[in-house]
Tab-separated table of C-alpha atoms in Angstrom:
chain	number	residue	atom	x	y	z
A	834	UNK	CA	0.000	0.000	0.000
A	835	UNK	CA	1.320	3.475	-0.349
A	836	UNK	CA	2.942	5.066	2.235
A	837	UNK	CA	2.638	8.735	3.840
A	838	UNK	CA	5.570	10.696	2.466
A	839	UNK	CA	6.501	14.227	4.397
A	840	UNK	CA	9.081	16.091	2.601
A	841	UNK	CA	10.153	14.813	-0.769
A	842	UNK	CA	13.604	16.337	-2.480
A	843	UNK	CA	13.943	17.125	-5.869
A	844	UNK	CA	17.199	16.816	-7.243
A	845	UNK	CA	17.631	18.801	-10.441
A	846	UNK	CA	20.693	18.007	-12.363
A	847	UNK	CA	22.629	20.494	-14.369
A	848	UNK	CA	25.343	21.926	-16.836
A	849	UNK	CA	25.730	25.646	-17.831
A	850	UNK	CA	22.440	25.832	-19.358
A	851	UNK	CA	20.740	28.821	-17.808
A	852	UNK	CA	17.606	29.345	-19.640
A	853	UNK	CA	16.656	26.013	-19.764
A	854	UNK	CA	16.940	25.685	-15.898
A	855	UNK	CA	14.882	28.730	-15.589
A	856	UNK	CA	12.069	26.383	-17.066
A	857	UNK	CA	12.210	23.735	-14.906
A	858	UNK	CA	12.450	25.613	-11.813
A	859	UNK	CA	9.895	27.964	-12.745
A	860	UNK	CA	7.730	24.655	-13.801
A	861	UNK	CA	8.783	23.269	-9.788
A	862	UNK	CA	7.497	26.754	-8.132
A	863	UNK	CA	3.959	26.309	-10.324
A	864	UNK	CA	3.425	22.680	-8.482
A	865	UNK	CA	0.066	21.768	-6.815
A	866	UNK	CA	1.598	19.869	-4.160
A	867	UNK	CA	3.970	22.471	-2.368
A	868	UNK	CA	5.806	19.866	0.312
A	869	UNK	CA	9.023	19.577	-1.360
A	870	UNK	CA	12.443	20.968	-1.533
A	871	UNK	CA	14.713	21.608	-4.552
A	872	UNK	CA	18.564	20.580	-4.858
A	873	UNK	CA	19.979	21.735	-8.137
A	874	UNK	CA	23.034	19.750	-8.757
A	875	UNK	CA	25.100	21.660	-10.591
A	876	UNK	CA	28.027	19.326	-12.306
A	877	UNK	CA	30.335	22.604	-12.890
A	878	UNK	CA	28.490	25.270	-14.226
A	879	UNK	CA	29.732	28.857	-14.257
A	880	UNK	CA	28.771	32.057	-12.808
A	881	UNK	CA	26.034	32.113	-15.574
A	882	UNK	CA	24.326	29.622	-13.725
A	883	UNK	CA	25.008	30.752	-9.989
A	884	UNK	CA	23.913	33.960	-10.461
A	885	UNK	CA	20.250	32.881	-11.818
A	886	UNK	CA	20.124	30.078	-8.958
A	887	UNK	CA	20.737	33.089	-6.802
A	888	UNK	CA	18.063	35.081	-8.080
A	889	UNK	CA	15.653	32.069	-7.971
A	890	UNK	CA	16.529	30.938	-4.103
A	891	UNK	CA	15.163	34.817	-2.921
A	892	UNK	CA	12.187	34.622	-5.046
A	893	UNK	CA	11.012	30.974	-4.278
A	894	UNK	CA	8.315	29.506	-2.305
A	895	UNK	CA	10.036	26.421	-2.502
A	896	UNK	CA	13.342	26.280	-0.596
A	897	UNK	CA	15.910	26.098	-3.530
A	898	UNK	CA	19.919	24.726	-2.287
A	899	UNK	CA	23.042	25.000	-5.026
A	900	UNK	CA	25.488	21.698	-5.068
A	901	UNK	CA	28.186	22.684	-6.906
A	902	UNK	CA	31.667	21.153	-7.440
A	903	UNK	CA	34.241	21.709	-10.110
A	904	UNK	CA	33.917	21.313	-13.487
A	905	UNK	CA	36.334	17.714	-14.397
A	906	UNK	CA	34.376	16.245	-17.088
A	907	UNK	CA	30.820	14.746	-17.027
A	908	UNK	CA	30.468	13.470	-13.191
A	909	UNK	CA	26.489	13.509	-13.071
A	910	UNK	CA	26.954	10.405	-10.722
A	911	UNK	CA	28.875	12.073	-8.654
A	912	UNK	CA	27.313	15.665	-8.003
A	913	UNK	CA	23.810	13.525	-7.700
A	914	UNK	CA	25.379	11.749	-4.541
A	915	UNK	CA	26.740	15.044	-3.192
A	916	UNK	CA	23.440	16.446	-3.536
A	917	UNK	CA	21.045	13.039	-2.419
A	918	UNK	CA	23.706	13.606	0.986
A	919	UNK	CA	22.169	16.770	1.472
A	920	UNK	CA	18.815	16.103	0.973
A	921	UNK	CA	16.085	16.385	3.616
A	922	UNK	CA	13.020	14.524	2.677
A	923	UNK	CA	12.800	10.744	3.014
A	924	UNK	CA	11.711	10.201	-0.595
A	925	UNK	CA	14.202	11.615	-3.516
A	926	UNK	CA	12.809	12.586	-7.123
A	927	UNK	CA	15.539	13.111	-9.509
A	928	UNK	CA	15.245	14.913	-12.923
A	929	UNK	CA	17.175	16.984	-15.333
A	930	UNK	CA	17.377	20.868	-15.289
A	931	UNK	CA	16.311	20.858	-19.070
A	932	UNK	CA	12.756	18.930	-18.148
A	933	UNK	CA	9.617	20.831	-17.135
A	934	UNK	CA	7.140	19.663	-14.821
A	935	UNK	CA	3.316	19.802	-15.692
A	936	UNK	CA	1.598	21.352	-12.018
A	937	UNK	CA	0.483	18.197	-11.044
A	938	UNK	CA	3.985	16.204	-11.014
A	939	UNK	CA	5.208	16.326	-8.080
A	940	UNK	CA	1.492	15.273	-6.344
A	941	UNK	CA	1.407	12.219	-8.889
A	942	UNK	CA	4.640	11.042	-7.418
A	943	UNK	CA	3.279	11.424	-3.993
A	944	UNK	CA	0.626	8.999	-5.013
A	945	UNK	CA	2.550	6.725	-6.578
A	946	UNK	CA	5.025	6.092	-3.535
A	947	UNK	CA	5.072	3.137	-2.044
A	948	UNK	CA	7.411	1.139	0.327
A	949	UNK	CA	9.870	-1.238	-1.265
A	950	UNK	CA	9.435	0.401	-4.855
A	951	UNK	CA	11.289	2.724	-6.681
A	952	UNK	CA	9.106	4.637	-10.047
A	953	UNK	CA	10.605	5.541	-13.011
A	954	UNK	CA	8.165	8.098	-15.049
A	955	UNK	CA	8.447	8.355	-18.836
A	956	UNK	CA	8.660	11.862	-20.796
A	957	UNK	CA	7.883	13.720	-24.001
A	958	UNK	CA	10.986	14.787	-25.929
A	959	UNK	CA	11.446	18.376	-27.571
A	960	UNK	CA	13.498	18.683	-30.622
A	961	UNK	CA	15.891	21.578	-31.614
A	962	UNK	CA	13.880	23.550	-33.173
A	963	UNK	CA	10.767	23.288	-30.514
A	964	UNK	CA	13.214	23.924	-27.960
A	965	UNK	CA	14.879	27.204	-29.235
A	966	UNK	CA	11.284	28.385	-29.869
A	967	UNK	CA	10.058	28.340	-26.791
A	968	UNK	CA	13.590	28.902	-25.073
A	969	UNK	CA	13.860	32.298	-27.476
A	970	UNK	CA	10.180	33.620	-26.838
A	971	UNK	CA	11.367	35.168	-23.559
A	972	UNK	CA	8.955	33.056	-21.262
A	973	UNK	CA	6.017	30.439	-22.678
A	974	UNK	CA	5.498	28.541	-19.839
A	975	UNK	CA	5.214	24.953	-21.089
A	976	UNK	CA	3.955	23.414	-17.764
A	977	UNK	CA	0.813	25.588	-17.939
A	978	UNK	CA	-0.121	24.882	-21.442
A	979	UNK	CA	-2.845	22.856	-22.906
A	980	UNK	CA	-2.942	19.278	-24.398
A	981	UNK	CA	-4.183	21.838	-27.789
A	982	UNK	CA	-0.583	23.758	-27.463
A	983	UNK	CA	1.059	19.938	-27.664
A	984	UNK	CA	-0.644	18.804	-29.947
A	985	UNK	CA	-0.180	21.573	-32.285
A	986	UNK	CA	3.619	21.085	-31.640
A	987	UNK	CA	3.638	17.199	-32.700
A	988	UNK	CA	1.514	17.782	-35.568
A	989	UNK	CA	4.772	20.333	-36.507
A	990	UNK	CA	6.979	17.929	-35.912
A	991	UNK	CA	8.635	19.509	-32.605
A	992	UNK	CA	7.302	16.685	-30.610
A	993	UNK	CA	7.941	13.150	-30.821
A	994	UNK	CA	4.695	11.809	-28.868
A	995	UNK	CA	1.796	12.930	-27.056
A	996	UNK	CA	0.737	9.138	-25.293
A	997	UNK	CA	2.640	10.592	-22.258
A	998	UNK	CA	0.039	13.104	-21.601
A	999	UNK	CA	-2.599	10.328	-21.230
A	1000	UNK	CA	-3.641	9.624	-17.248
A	1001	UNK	CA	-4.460	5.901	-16.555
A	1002	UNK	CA	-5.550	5.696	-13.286
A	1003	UNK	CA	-5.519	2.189	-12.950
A	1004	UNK	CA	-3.121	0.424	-11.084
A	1005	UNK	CA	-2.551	-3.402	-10.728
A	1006	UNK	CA	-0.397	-2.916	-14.709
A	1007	UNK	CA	1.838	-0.618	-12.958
A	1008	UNK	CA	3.107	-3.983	-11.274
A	1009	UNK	CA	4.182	-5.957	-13.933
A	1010	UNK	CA	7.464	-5.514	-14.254
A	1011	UNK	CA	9.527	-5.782	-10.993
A	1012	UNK	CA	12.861	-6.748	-12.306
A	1013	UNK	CA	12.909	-4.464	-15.670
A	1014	UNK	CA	15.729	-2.088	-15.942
A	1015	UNK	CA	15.460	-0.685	-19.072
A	1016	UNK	CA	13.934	2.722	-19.487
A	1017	UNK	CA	14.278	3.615	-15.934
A	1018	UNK	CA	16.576	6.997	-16.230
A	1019	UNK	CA	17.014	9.824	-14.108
A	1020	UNK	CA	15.685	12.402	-15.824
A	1021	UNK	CA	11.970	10.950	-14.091
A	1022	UNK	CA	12.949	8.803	-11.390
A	1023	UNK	CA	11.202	8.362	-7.343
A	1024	UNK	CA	12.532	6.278	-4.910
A	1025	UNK	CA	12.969	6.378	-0.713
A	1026	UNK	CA	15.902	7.740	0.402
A	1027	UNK	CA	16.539	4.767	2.273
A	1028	UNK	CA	16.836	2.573	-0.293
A	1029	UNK	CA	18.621	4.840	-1.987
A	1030	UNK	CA	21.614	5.045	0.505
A	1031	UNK	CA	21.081	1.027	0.869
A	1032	UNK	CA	22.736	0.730	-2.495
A	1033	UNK	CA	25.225	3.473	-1.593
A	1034	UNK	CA	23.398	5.915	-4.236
A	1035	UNK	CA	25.464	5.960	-7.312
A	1036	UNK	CA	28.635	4.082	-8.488
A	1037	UNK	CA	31.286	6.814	-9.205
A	1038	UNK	CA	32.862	4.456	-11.207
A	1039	UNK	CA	31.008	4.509	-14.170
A	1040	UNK	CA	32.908	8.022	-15.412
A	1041	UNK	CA	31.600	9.816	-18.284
A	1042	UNK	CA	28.624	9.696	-20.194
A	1043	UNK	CA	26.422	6.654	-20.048
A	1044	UNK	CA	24.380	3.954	-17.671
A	1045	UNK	CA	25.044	5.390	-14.154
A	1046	UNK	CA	21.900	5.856	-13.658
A	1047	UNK	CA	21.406	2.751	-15.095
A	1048	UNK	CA	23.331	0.710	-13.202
A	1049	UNK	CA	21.604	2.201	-9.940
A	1050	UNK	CA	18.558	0.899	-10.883
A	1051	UNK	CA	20.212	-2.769	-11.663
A	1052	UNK	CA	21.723	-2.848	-7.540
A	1053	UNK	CA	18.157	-1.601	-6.656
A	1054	UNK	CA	16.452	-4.671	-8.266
A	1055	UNK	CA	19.457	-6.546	-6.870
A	1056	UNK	CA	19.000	-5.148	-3.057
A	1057	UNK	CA	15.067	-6.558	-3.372
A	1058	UNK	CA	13.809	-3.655	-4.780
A	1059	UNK	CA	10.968	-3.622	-7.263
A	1060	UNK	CA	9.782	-1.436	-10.153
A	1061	UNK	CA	6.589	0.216	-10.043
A	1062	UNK	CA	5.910	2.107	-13.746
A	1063	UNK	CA	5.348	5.778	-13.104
A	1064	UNK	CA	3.886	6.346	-17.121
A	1065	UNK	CA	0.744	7.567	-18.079
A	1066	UNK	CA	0.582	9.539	-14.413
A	1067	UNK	CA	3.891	11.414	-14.048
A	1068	UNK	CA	5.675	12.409	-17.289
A	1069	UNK	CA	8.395	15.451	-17.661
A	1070	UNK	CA	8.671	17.297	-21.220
A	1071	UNK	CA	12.224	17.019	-21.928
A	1072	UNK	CA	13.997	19.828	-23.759
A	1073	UNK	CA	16.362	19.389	-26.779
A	1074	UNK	CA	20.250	19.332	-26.102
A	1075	UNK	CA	22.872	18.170	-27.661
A	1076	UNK	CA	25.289	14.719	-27.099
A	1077	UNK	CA	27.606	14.703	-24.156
A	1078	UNK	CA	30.774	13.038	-25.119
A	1079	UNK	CA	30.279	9.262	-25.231
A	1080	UNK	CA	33.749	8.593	-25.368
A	1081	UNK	CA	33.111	6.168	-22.308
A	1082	UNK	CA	30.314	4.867	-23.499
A	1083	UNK	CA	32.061	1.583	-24.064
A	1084	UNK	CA	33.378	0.928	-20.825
A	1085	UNK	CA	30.563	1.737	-19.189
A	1086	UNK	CA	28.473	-0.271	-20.804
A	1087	UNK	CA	30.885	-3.249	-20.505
A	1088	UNK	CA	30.611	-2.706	-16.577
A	1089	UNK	CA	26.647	-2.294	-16.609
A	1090	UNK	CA	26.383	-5.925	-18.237
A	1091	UNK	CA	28.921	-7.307	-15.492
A	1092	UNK	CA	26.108	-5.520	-12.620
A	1093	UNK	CA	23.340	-7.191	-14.744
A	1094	UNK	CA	24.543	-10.869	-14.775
A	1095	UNK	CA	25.781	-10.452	-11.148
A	1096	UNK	CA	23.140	-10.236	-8.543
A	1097	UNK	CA	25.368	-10.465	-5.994
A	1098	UNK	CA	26.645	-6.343	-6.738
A	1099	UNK	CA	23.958	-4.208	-4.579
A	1100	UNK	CA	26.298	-1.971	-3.287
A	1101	UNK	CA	28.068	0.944	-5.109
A	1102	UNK	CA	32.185	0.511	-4.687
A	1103	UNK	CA	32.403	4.680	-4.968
A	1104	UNK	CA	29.029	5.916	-3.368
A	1105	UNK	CA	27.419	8.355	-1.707
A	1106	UNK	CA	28.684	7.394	1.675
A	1107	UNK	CA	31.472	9.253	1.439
A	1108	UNK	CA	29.706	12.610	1.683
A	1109	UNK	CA	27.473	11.561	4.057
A	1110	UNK	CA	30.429	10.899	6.129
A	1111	UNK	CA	31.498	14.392	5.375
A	1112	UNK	CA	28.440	16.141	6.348
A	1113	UNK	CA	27.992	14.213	9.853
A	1114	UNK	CA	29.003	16.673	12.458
A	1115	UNK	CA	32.414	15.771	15.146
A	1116	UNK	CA	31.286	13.832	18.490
């Protein structure tokens, strides 16, 4: 049965991409359900970046923290951890900082919580083109438009599906797939906190581009945990951007099928442990 969640954290991932960060925490700030905090993970962004967070934290109804570290290559792992250590709520929603939130998100994940599961929601990609458009007008608010204003955008080409948008409120399908991995990403992904450190968050050894987030969800399945589908009741409409260098995409992927064929690997070898051992305060 679903449980009672208090506070649940947001983790919003980023990279020097102002404007589109403005749109998904301006999409957070518009949500029905207001119990939540936002951590923007910031893998190395500029001043660009600080300076709008900034701006955002003092206007906010919705406490807003910065996680930052230095800027050494794509370590989205890494600054997640850093962030997931600092988080207060119980129950941890990740997503990127180029996705947008419909008003309703962050209740629909409430609902969907539920002890021993973790629930990957689906999204609606923008392409180039889309994206500029509405990052260029100067302030459409995507979250607050109608299923009219998307439609008109797939029928243009701008949007590669609309099935997304579709609420099933049924439940018992959302059940059947425990074990499935695939298509579980963290640009739309619940789970408790506790299960979450259980695992030791994510493995810092997949470096690069590619499967981290992945490979989380392969120990979760591992540590018992079980998939509950989050689609058709919780999607994010992701924003065009281009490839992040996939030069270890290989090796990454070569360690994510060692995880998958190994059900003995729960725990991450480089985790978030660490920083919650840096956090703790001296006794």
């Amino acid at each position: 049965m679903p449980q009672t969640i208090d506070l649940i954290s947001v983790i919003v991932t980023t990279y020097n991409r102002p404007p589109a960060l403005l749109a998904c925490l301006r999409s957070l700030k518009d949500q029905l359900d207001r119990n939540f905090e936002i951590l923007v993970a910031d893998d190395g962004s500029d001043q660009a970046t600080r300076r709008l967070i900034e701006q955002e934290i003092k206007t906010s109804p919705i406490p807003i923290r910065h996680i930052w570290h230095e800027d050494k290559g794509f370590r989205a792992g890494t600054i997640r951890n850093k962030a997931a250590a600092a988080a207060a709520g119980g129950y941890l929603l990740f997503m990127d900082g180029d996705c947008i939130a419909f008003p309703d998100f962050i209740a629909r994940h409430r609902l969907l919580a539920e002890t021993g599961y973790f629930v990957p929601g689906n999204r609606l990609l923008l392409n180039a083109g889309g994206t500029e458009q509405v990052l260029s007008s100067g302030g459409i608010a995507l979250h607050r438009q109608s299923i009219g204003f998307f439609m008109r955008l797939w029928l243009q080409g701008k949007l590669n599906r609309l099935l997304p948008l579709i609420y099933l409120p049924l439940h018992r399908w959302r059940y059947f797939n425990p074990h499935r991995w695939q298509n579980a990403m963290t640009c739309n992904l619940a789970l408790w906190q506790a299960d979450f450190l259980a695992v030791n968050g994510f493995d810092e050894l997949f470096e690069g581009w590619g499967y981290e987030d992945s490979d989380l969800v392969i120990r979760l399945i591992h540590s018992g945990c079980k998939r509950k589908e989050g689609r058709f009741a919780a999607p994010v409409l992701h924003l065009w951007h281009p490839y992040n260098d996939r030069s270890q995409h290989d090796e990454n992927y070569r360690r994510l099928l060692e995880r998958v064929a190994d059900p003995r690997i729960v725990v991450a070898q480089r985790g978030v442990s660490q920083y919650i051992a840096e956090s703790a305060p001296d006794v």
